[in-house]
Amino acid sequence: MHEPTVTSELVAQHGITPDEYEMIKSILGREPNYTELGVFSVMWSEHCSYKNSIVLLKTLPKEGPMMLAKAGEENAGVVDWGDGRAVVFKIESHNHPSAVEPYQGAATGVGGILRDIFTMGARPIASLDSLRFGSLDNPRVRFLVDGVVRGIGGYGNCFGVPTIGGELIFEDSYTGNPLVNAMAVGMVKTDKIARASASEVGAPVYIVGSKTGRDGIHGATFASEELSEESESRRPSVQIGDPFTEKLLLEATLEMIDADVLVGIQDMGAAGITCSCSETAFRGGQGMHIDTGLVPVREEGMTPYEILLSESQERMLVIVRPGREDDVIAIFKKWQLEAERIGEVIEGGCFIVDHNGERKVDIPADALALGGRTPQYKRAETKPTHIDTAQSWDQDSISQRDNYGDVLKRLVGSPNLADKSWVYHQYDTSVRTNTAIGPGMDAAVLRIRKTNTALAAATDGNGRYCYLNPRRGAQIAVAEAARNLVCVGAQPLAITNCLNFGNPYKPEVYYHFAECVRGMGEACRFFGTPVTGGNVSFYNEEGPRAVYPTPTIGMIGKIEDVRHITTNDFKATTDYIAVVGETRNELGASEYLKTVYGLTTGKVPALDLAREKAVQQFILRAIQNQWIASAHDCSDGGLAVALFESCIGRDDHLWGIDCEVDVGAIRPDAYLFGESQSRVVVSFDDANRQIIEHAAQEAHVPLTIIGRVAEGGRFVIKPFIDESIEELRALHRDCIPTLMDERVTASRVA
Amino acid sequence: MRFGVVTFPGSNCDYDAYAALKRVLCAPVEFLWHGDSDLKDVDCVILPGGFSFGDYLRPGAIARFSPVMKSVIRFAETGGLVWGICNGFQVLLEAELIPGAILRNESLRFACQWVRLRVDSNRTPYTRGTRPGDILRMPVAHADGAYYADDETLMDLETSGQVVFRYVNAEGIPDEKSNPNGSRRSIAGISNREGNVLGMMPHPERAVEPILGSEDGLTLFKSLLGTTATGVDSPLRKRVVSDRGV
């Protein structure tokens, strides 16, 4: 087989800089051959090596009494749940593939994160998806939304995991480069956690699951460059998902882990065989020797280069305990899957690949694996000028609207604040029969069988905030995720994160990135919620502009008693409605400014971490004592929108409200639609009023009763708003279906 | 009564049906494997939801040829209780144990939502603990759920009382808005002429505990177990003909 000669052009085509090429030569003590160049290229890509982010990521808090595995040690973070159980969870991006081929891009994003979970022995119990697109007025965007939603549903529904939450946000900055961040949560018995490590010399190495094809070659490299017109031609870099095979792989994998026949196991995601072999070998302190000629392939004539770099889905690397090979083969046969021995664990720490006996690769594993000798850089930071401009914007420069009812109608009928059920009705939200709260609430809740506990999960991020003030924006993302969990009755435990940014070689992008990491770290330290892992996605750019800097926080929390599960909808007429927290004279960075005035500017809302914590602790206490009937985080769209959302009850029953507010020195629009942080809308009955007011005082948390829940179909906030709740709800419900359904078919044909 | 839940490759609601019986109702239940023809002497076979064989050809089309299905068909033909839920309903239709077919949802999208079902026949072992007109609330979750049969078959189903469930609104009336998939005549579930085979798209096994949002699915399980308040102790495997029309 003839292989291309390694030239400087070929090196550049592989995304390797001249300096990095010198490093490679000094590691090997010679020139790499073509296959080795391919191996270095994927393993040293941004996607696998985190070379431009790892230095900063190391500053994040990873410690906590409940952490069973720290970030980076395993495929996903592991948090102790008690009762001999652990939660495994992680979030990952699949932005670039989804931009090019939305259905398969999103589907394989879900498939990849699910494998990260069950490769650790955990059965996936939930999936969440945080999505960001451009404006729905753009036909290409509608095509992307349609494909991504179908892809997520198509994969998760067939696999049999409930998709219980996430986000859907529209901003022009994501037009050409959508963000598709998929999170999965799994549960495992602590004595059954599988390790991604090849520690036993002589242990046979198997590839299991699907055959290896030519799909997804250089997917990791593709994800490590900016999108351009040529990206369309990268479509073969997008993998094809097969959720049915993944379901079989899940059952076979869990059966195998349960049978205790493994030394280690790792899924094959980015960089396929190369990454899984070198990383497990490195973690186990050993080497690995495989023969690509033994790998079952889908197509004739695949080269070792292609086999090593293929990102064909639904595959795992399995390191078997010597003597238990037959058990592994029997389990895979039962599930009608391939299991082929391709090599063994060796001494010496090298990743060695032969092809039908001929040596193709011989590289020290630690030169390839994350945490080893891969390159690490800290880039230059420059503060973008727009940040200071936004800080000095005067909110009194805009005039007030004269009809706030009309403003509210416009807001609840705008895509970012509208009902998202068009999306989540396409996801199976109740399979596995644990879903206590599905999508559409502050956080999703799953009961944990055979215990009295429940798990809450949410994703949160605000690109606009981070664009205007990255440090505070990231803090707010963490604070809001925690607040969301608290509102359903959960104590926040830990986070995973997906960091979506532009090209890190641009100093302004890197400033955003660095500030966001710092802000996230500060907030996580303050709340005691360690960062268990996640993923960095750079190069989210199309044309001259990067996407808004968008850290997506995935957070999990624990509800100690299922009776404490609380929803955000009002429960009874005449219940009091109160705002916990302080409403400030803030309009900056709000959805209101953007939707009504077309402005993305101003100061991002202030965040006092101590106040935030006090509010959250008070809400949790009120829920645990069953003082309150509902709790709803007040965020995008402000108080008026939060109140409206609480009016939508079970089976679409609509409550009215009868409120009266005294805005004092605050602008009415800031009072109604400003996004002051650390606020929660609660409702409670007469009997609990005194105790709640007393407890709030004790906790030094402001609590303002503003009115009562009412029948009669009116949404009243005197002296500003008096609207029909039916009308508001119709605008809210019909917005996305109207924008999507009628036009998506046309755009696909066109 | 002993239950068996079949696991096909790609079944993903098998555990949910199992858990509803085992954990909620404390009824004897075991899994049946698609590759085995042994039904382990159970009294009721449940064909669960999911994507058997990936639904890659057509939902239920491949599962229908599994070794276990040969036994299930024989069991059904001799009066055994066979209950197909969602993908299981599709398998029953492919196996021609009940008439008609399932088409892609009218929306051409997957639909997961709460629906209301009206009981139109309580002359089956699955619904004998209910009264005609009772409304049950439970989820649907499918991409292919539009029940289809030609006019003649529909007329026959109606006159012989084989329409067991219809999608209805809060007032108990079938209408376009409450029909999640475009099923003809809002049909959500039908039985064979004898009533021992029931196929339905909605998921009763997902509505068995208050924490899941509804317990209405329990009514059907309890009807089989003979533990509902209004349950008649009629002998199973008896020919059931309903006089209830549309």
XYZ file of N, CA and C in Angstrom, chain A residues 20-215:
588
model
N 4.769 22.705 16.396
C 4.244 21.417 16.865
C 4.912 20.260 16.124
N 5.203 20.499 14.853
C 5.880 19.441 14.091
C 7.264 19.161 14.672
N 7.949 20.211 15.100
C 9.256 20.016 15.766
C 9.092 19.206 17.040
N 8.022 19.507 17.801
C 7.756 18.734 19.023
C 7.572 17.255 18.699
N 6.814 17.001 17.631
C 6.554 15.608 17.239
C 7.869 14.907 16.919
N 8.727 15.610 16.163
C 10.005 14.993 15.789
C 10.865 14.705 17.020
N 10.805 15.621 17.979
C 11.644 15.393 19.164
C 11.060 14.273 20.035
N 9.739 14.121 20.041
C 9.125 13.017 20.791
C 9.499 11.678 20.163
N 9.404 11.618 18.829
C 9.661 10.353 18.142
C 11.154 10.097 17.909
N 11.937 11.181 17.903
C 13.341 11.049 17.533
C 13.503 10.765 16.046
N 12.465 11.068 15.284
C 12.485 10.845 13.834
C 11.297 11.576 13.219
N 11.212 11.518 11.878
C 10.044 12.072 11.195
C 8.858 11.099 11.369
N 7.659 11.615 11.542
C 6.504 10.708 11.565
C 6.157 10.256 10.157
N 5.587 9.083 10.032
C 5.074 8.687 8.723
C 3.658 9.234 8.543
N 3.052 8.934 7.415
C 1.736 9.497 7.074
C 0.659 9.127 8.105
N 0.630 7.868 8.502
C -0.394 7.424 9.451
C -0.177 8.094 10.803
N 1.073 8.169 11.207
C 1.382 8.815 12.485
C 1.006 10.296 12.475
N 1.214 10.912 11.326
C 0.841 12.324 11.200
C -0.673 12.477 11.429
N -1.430 11.555 10.836
C -2.887 11.578 11.032
C -3.256 11.402 12.495
N -2.549 10.502 13.173
C -2.809 10.250 14.593
C -2.519 11.499 15.427
N -1.358 12.115 15.187
C -1.030 13.347 15.921
C -2.047 14.444 15.606
N -2.407 14.513 14.329
C -3.320 15.579 13.907
C -4.630 15.534 14.674
N -5.227 14.360 14.852
C -6.504 14.320 15.591
C -6.299 14.446 17.089
N -5.229 13.823 17.594
C -5.052 13.866 19.047
C -4.577 15.238 19.529
N -3.898 15.962 18.659
C -3.472 17.319 19.016
C -4.431 18.377 18.491
N -5.550 17.952 17.954
C -6.565 18.929 17.555
C -7.136 19.547 18.824
N -7.687 20.724 18.650
C -8.299 21.399 19.794
C -9.296 20.484 20.507
N -10.073 19.778 19.696
C -11.180 18.968 20.207
C -10.704 17.903 21.185
N -9.574 17.243 20.860
C -9.098 16.164 21.726
C -8.093 16.637 22.769
N -7.266 17.632 22.410
C -6.156 17.985 23.311
C -6.493 19.135 24.258
N -7.564 19.875 23.970
C -7.887 21.060 24.771
C -6.670 21.968 24.910
N -5.852 22.037 23.828
C -4.552 22.689 23.994
C -4.649 24.169 24.337
N -5.700 24.841 23.854
C -5.828 26.266 24.173
C -6.744 26.548 25.365
N -7.217 25.522 26.003
C -8.143 25.764 27.118
C -7.714 25.104 28.416
N -6.923 24.040 28.320
C -6.690 23.197 29.498
C -6.032 23.969 30.643
N -5.169 24.929 30.305
C -4.467 25.681 31.354
C -5.483 26.425 32.228
N -6.476 27.040 31.568
C -7.496 27.768 32.335
C -8.490 26.820 33.006
N -8.811 25.721 32.328
C -9.779 24.792 32.916
C -9.271 24.213 34.227
N -7.935 24.115 34.320
C -7.360 23.558 35.555
C -7.624 24.435 36.768
N -8.025 25.703 36.528
C -8.302 26.592 37.662
C -9.699 26.387 38.236
N -10.536 25.596 37.561
C -11.918 25.423 38.031
C -11.968 24.511 39.252
N -12.916 24.751 40.159
C -13.009 23.908 41.360
C -13.511 22.508 41.010
N -12.743 21.511 41.368
C -13.123 20.138 41.031
C -13.369 19.298 42.272
N -13.064 19.893 43.421
C -13.148 19.102 44.649
C -14.530 19.206 45.273
N -14.903 18.187 45.984
C -16.149 18.212 46.719
C -16.282 16.887 47.430
N -16.945 16.890 48.578
C -17.030 15.649 49.342
C -17.767 14.545 48.581
N -18.632 14.933 47.649
C -19.414 13.908 46.968
C -18.820 13.476 45.636
N -17.635 13.998 45.302
C -17.058 13.625 44.014
C -16.389 12.251 44.084
N -16.820 11.337 43.218
C -16.212 10.010 43.179
C -15.160 9.908 42.077
N -15.259 10.758 41.063
C -14.202 10.835 40.050
C -14.113 12.284 39.627
N -12.912 12.773 39.514
C -12.729 14.176 39.177
C -12.766 14.394 37.677
N -12.955 15.642 37.286
C -13.010 15.986 35.873
C -11.769 15.481 35.158
N -11.959 14.869 34.009
C -10.836 14.434 33.198
C -10.341 13.038 33.520
N -10.652 12.532 34.731
C -10.164 11.202 35.093
C -10.901 10.114 34.321
N -12.190 10.357 34.090
C -13.008 9.348 33.424
C -13.760 10.012 32.279
N -14.626 9.241 31.621
C -15.380 9.782 30.502
C -16.372 10.848 30.937
N -16.819 10.791 32.183
C -17.784 11.768 32.685
C -17.590 11.908 34.187
N -18.148 12.985 34.753
C -18.043 13.218 36.183
C -18.917 12.229 36.963
N -18.473 11.872 38.167
C -19.227 10.924 38.985
C -19.487 11.548 40.355
N -20.758 11.641 40.712
C -21.151 12.264 41.967
C -21.870 11.236 42.842
N -21.479 11.171 44.093
C -22.092 10.228 45.028
C -23.539 10.641 45.317
N -24.453 9.701 45.185
C -25.868 9.992 45.420
C -26.327 9.482 46.781
N -25.493 8.684 47.419
C -25.938 8.013 48.642
C -26.588 6.684 48.302
N -26.879 5.875 49.292
C -27.502 4.555 49.092
C -26.717 3.666 48.128
N -25.397 3.870 48.041
C -24.611 3.028 47.132
C -24.798 3.343 45.667
N -25.338 4.528 45.384
C -25.538 4.921 43.983
C -24.687 6.141 43.651
N -24.438 6.300 42.354
C -23.731 7.496 41.901
C -24.381 8.011 40.624
N -24.299 9.328 40.443
C -24.801 9.958 39.225
C -23.624 10.275 38.317
N -23.779 9.942 37.052
C -22.758 10.221 36.061
C -23.381 11.195 35.063
N -22.716 12.298 34.789
C -23.339 13.231 33.844
C -22.302 14.074 33.121
N -22.679 14.521 31.943
C -21.749 15.294 31.128
C -22.505 16.005 30.017
N -21.936 17.114 29.561
C -22.502 17.826 28.412
C -21.425 17.965 27.348
N -21.832 17.892 26.094
C -20.875 18.026 24.999
C -21.506 18.747 23.830
N -20.663 19.414 23.061
C -21.172 20.149 21.902
C -21.134 19.278 20.658
N -22.029 19.519 19.742
C -21.930 18.974 18.392
C -22.332 20.063 17.409
N -21.678 21.226 17.572
C -22.075 22.410 16.820
C -21.740 22.322 15.343
N -20.483 21.986 15.043
C -20.063 21.998 13.650
C -20.802 20.965 12.808
N -20.888 19.722 13.265
C -21.647 18.751 12.452
C -23.096 19.196 12.249
N -23.688 19.797 13.286
C -25.093 20.196 13.173
C -25.280 21.361 12.205
N -24.233 22.173 12.048
C -24.320 23.296 11.121
C -24.351 22.804 9.681
N -23.723 21.667 9.452
C -23.581 21.153 8.095
C -24.669 20.132 7.770
N -24.936 19.245 8.720
C -25.926 18.186 8.492
C -26.745 18.085 9.779
N -27.794 18.923 9.917
C -28.429 19.084 11.233
C -28.986 17.794 11.842
N -29.605 16.943 11.033
C -30.201 15.737 11.625
C -29.117 14.833 12.210
N -28.161 14.429 11.368
C -27.131 13.507 11.845
C -26.201 14.182 12.836
N -25.945 15.462 12.646
C -25.074 16.174 13.578
C -25.635 16.135 14.984
N -26.914 16.458 15.111
C -27.532 16.460 16.431
C -27.703 15.041 16.958
N -28.116 14.131 16.074
C -28.346 12.745 16.502
C -27.071 12.141 17.074
N -25.957 12.316 16.375
C -24.718 11.707 16.862
C -24.177 12.457 18.071
N -24.578 13.719 18.229
C -24.230 14.435 19.463
C -24.888 13.748 20.654
N -26.152 13.424 20.502
C -26.868 12.711 21.566
C -26.252 11.329 21.780
N -25.996 10.634 20.662
C -25.432 9.281 20.762
C -24.084 9.275 21.462
N -23.258 10.268 21.154
C -21.922 10.331 21.737
C -21.961 10.559 23.234
N -22.825 11.455 23.670
C -22.872 11.754 25.102
C -23.510 10.596 25.874
N -24.459 9.909 25.260
C -25.041 8.732 25.921
C -23.971 7.655 26.121
N -23.114 7.475 25.109
C -22.043 6.469 25.246
C -21.082 6.841 26.355
N -20.796 8.146 26.489
C -19.917 8.569 27.584
C -20.480 8.132 28.927
N -21.802 8.101 29.017
C -22.449 7.741 30.279
C -22.447 6.228 30.488
N -22.889 5.465 29.475
C -23.006 4.028 29.755
C -21.691 3.286 29.656
N -20.683 3.923 29.083
C -19.363 3.308 29.093
C -18.814 3.236 30.529
N -19.413 4.017 31.410
C -18.990 3.963 32.815
C -19.826 2.987 33.629
N -20.736 2.299 32.961
C -21.567 1.328 33.668
C -22.895 1.899 34.108
N -23.139 3.172 33.776
C -24.371 3.828 34.221
C -25.442 3.722 33.143
N -26.664 3.426 33.565
C -27.763 3.439 32.598
C -28.223 4.887 32.427
N -28.240 5.394 31.185
C -28.703 6.767 30.983
C -30.155 6.904 31.429
N -30.430 7.921 32.235
C -31.803 8.123 32.702
C -32.390 9.421 32.157
N -31.571 10.277 31.590
C -32.121 11.528 31.075
C -31.181 12.155 30.060
N -31.794 12.886 29.151
C -31.038 13.646 28.169
C -31.615 15.062 28.158
N -30.736 16.053 28.024
C -31.165 17.451 27.921
C -30.403 18.085 26.757
N -31.005 19.069 26.110
C -30.358 19.658 24.956
C -30.486 21.163 24.962
N -29.344 21.817 24.964
C -29.305 23.268 24.959
C -28.993 23.716 23.538
N -29.948 24.431 22.930
C -29.851 24.749 21.500
C -29.885 26.249 21.266
N -29.044 26.722 20.336
C -29.055 28.131 19.966
C -28.942 28.287 18.459
N -29.822 29.103 17.927
C -29.880 29.311 16.479
C -29.992 30.795 16.170
N -29.911 31.114 14.869
C -30.194 32.470 14.410
C -31.693 32.720 14.413
N -32.112 33.735 13.674
C -33.534 34.096 13.675
C -34.358 33.141 12.824
N -35.561 32.836 13.306
C -36.451 31.935 12.568
C -36.973 32.550 11.276
N -36.712 33.843 11.066
C -37.111 34.441 9.798
C -36.259 33.920 8.640
N -35.115 33.369 8.977
C -34.169 32.891 7.976
C -34.499 31.427 7.613
N -34.756 31.150 6.340
C -35.154 29.788 5.965
C -34.091 28.736 6.281
N -32.855 29.099 6.147
C -31.778 28.162 6.458
C -31.810 27.810 7.958
N -32.101 28.816 8.784
C -32.198 28.570 10.230
C -33.362 27.617 10.522
N -34.490 27.824 9.846
C -35.625 26.921 10.077
C -35.278 25.496 9.689
N -34.523 25.376 8.606
C -34.060 24.051 8.185
C -33.182 23.423 9.277
N -32.305 24.238 9.861
C -31.422 23.727 10.920
C -32.225 23.335 12.159
N -33.159 24.198 12.569
C -33.962 23.905 13.765
C -34.736 22.610 13.554
N -35.372 22.514 12.396
C -36.158 21.323 12.094
C -35.291 20.064 12.150
N -34.137 20.122 11.501
C -33.265 18.950 11.442
C -32.684 18.587 12.801
N -32.257 19.600 13.550
C -31.645 19.336 14.861
C -32.678 18.713 15.812
N -33.879 19.279 15.823
C -34.910 18.750 16.727
C -35.280 17.320 16.321
N -35.427 17.101 15.023
C -35.718 15.740 14.563
C -34.586 14.777 14.911
N -33.358 15.258 14.778
C -32.208 14.403 15.040
C -32.120 14.012 16.510
N -32.347 14.979 17.384
C -32.308 14.693 18.822
C -33.405 13.687 19.171
N -34.622 13.961 18.662
C -35.727 13.043 18.911
C -35.474 11.681 18.292
N -35.031 11.700 17.052
C -34.826 10.442 16.335
C -33.869 9.519 17.071
N -32.836 10.098 17.668
C -31.856 9.258 18.354
C -32.324 8.870 19.757
N -32.673 9.881 20.546
C -33.036 9.622 21.944
C -34.295 8.779 22.083
N -35.294 9.037 21.231
C -36.555 8.298 21.333
C -36.348 6.823 21.056
N -35.555 6.537 20.032
C -35.313 5.152 19.667
C -34.443 4.460 20.721
N -33.456 5.182 21.192
C -32.561 4.628 22.223
C -33.333 4.328 23.507
N -34.340 5.158 23.784
C -35.166 4.905 24.967
C -34.726 5.675 26.190
N -34.236 6.896 25.974
C -33.902 7.756 27.112
C -34.847 8.955 27.044
N -35.443 9.348 28.177
C -36.317 10.511 28.119
C -35.520 11.795 27.946
N -35.957 12.630 27.030
C -35.349 13.950 26.858
C -36.196 14.916 27.675
N -35.651 15.381 28.781
C -36.512 16.026 29.773
C -36.284 17.517 29.918
N -35.336 18.065 29.194
C -35.138 19.497 29.389
C -34.110 20.066 28.439
N -33.807 21.338 28.665
C -32.834 22.025 27.831
C -33.246 23.462 27.604
N -32.733 24.025 26.540
C -33.026 25.419 26.207
C -33.162 25.542 24.695
N -33.850 26.592 24.274
C -33.909 26.933 22.854
C -33.882 28.445 22.753
N -32.801 28.968 22.203
C -32.602 30.413 22.181
C -32.240 30.864 20.768
N -32.763 32.013 20.397
C -32.514 32.563 19.060
C -31.783 33.898 19.177
N -30.639 34.001 18.526
C -29.887 35.258 18.461
C -29.179 35.265 17.111
N -29.088 36.409 16.498
C -28.483 36.469 15.165
C -27.051 35.947 15.130
N -26.356 36.064 16.250
C -24.944 35.662 16.225
C -24.779 34.168 15.957
N -25.848 33.385 16.120
C -25.737 31.938 15.903
C -26.239 31.513 14.518
N -26.478 32.484 13.628
C -27.136 32.177 12.353
C -26.423 31.072 11.562
N -25.125 31.266 11.323
C -24.423 30.274 10.500
C -23.816 29.163 11.320
N -23.751 29.376 12.608
C -23.074 28.426 13.485
C -23.951 28.160 14.706
N -24.923 27.268 14.561
C -25.806 27.002 15.698
C -25.026 26.291 16.812
N -25.558 26.376 18.020
C -24.966 25.616 19.120
C -25.902 24.469 19.485
N -25.349 23.275 19.474
C -26.110 22.082 19.848
C -25.314 21.395 20.957
N -25.749 21.607 22.183
C -25.054 21.052 23.345
C -25.933 19.979 23.969
N -25.437 18.750 23.963
C -26.240 17.617 24.449
C -25.706 17.147 25.797
N -26.614 16.991 26.737
C -26.238 16.545 28.086
C -26.934 15.223 28.375
N -26.241 14.344 29.066
C -26.869 13.095 29.483
C -26.550 12.839 30.941
N -27.487 12.179 31.602
C -27.347 11.837 33.020
C -27.594 10.344 33.166
N -26.764 9.693 33.967
C -26.964 8.267 34.199
C -26.829 7.933 35.667
N -27.284 6.760 36.013
C -27.216 6.317 37.422
C -26.522 4.957 37.446
N -25.622 4.792 38.422
C -24.853 3.537 38.506
C -24.673 3.158 39.970
N -24.614 1.866 40.245
C -24.243 1.454 41.597
C -22.744 1.695 41.766
N -22.352 2.225 42.909
C -20.952 2.657 43.053
C -19.965 1.501 42.889
N -20.396 0.286 43.190
C -19.455 -0.832 43.035
C -19.435 -1.358 41.598
N -20.171 -0.724 40.708
C -20.193 -1.179 39.307
C -19.648 -0.123 38.351
N -18.983 0.898 38.887
C -18.455 1.943 38.002
C -17.288 1.374 37.197
N -17.394 1.471 35.880
C -16.332 0.948 35.023
C -15.285 2.032 34.785
N -14.054 1.622 34.604
C -12.954 2.568 34.442
C -12.464 2.594 32.998
N -12.048 3.774 32.566
C -11.531 3.925 31.206
C -10.027 3.768 31.237
N -9.565 2.581 31.646
C -8.147 2.409 31.893
C -7.694 1.004 31.495
N -6.521 0.950 30.860
C -5.959 -0.336 30.434
C -4.740 -0.633 31.287
N -4.983 -1.149 32.484
C -3.895 -1.240 33.453
C -3.204 -2.607 33.470
N -3.831 -3.612 32.851
C -3.294 -4.970 33.029
C -2.567 -5.449 31.775
N -1.257 -5.587 31.874
C -0.465 -6.029 30.729
C -0.885 -7.440 30.325
N -1.052 -7.619 29.030
C -1.461 -8.923 28.512
C -2.955 -9.052 28.313
N -3.721 -8.084 28.852
C -5.175 -8.152 28.697
C -5.533 -7.936 27.228
N -6.426 -8.791 26.690
C -6.806 -8.625 25.296
C -7.702 -7.413 25.093
N -7.554 -6.782 23.932
C -8.303 -5.574 23.606
C -9.287 -5.895 22.480
N -10.550 -5.548 22.703
C -11.597 -5.827 21.718
C -12.207 -4.522 21.222
N -12.637 -4.563 19.956
C -13.504 -3.498 19.478
C -14.900 -4.118 19.365
N -15.893 -3.439 19.927
C -17.242 -4.003 19.945
C -18.232 -2.991 19.368
N -19.369 -3.505 18.922
C -20.419 -2.639 18.395
C -20.419 -2.655 16.876
N -20.549 -1.481 16.286
C -20.670 -1.383 14.829
C -19.348 -1.657 14.134
N -19.450 -1.940 12.849
C -18.259 -2.020 12.006
C -17.725 -0.604 11.772
N -16.453 -0.557 11.376
C -15.797 0.729 11.137
C -15.896 1.098 9.654
N -16.378 2.315 9.410
C -16.504 2.772 8.027
C -15.695 4.025 7.794
N -15.932 4.656 6.643
C -15.149 5.852 6.319
C -15.811 7.120 6.845
N -16.897 7.004 7.607
C -17.573 8.225 8.056
C -16.842 8.893 9.213
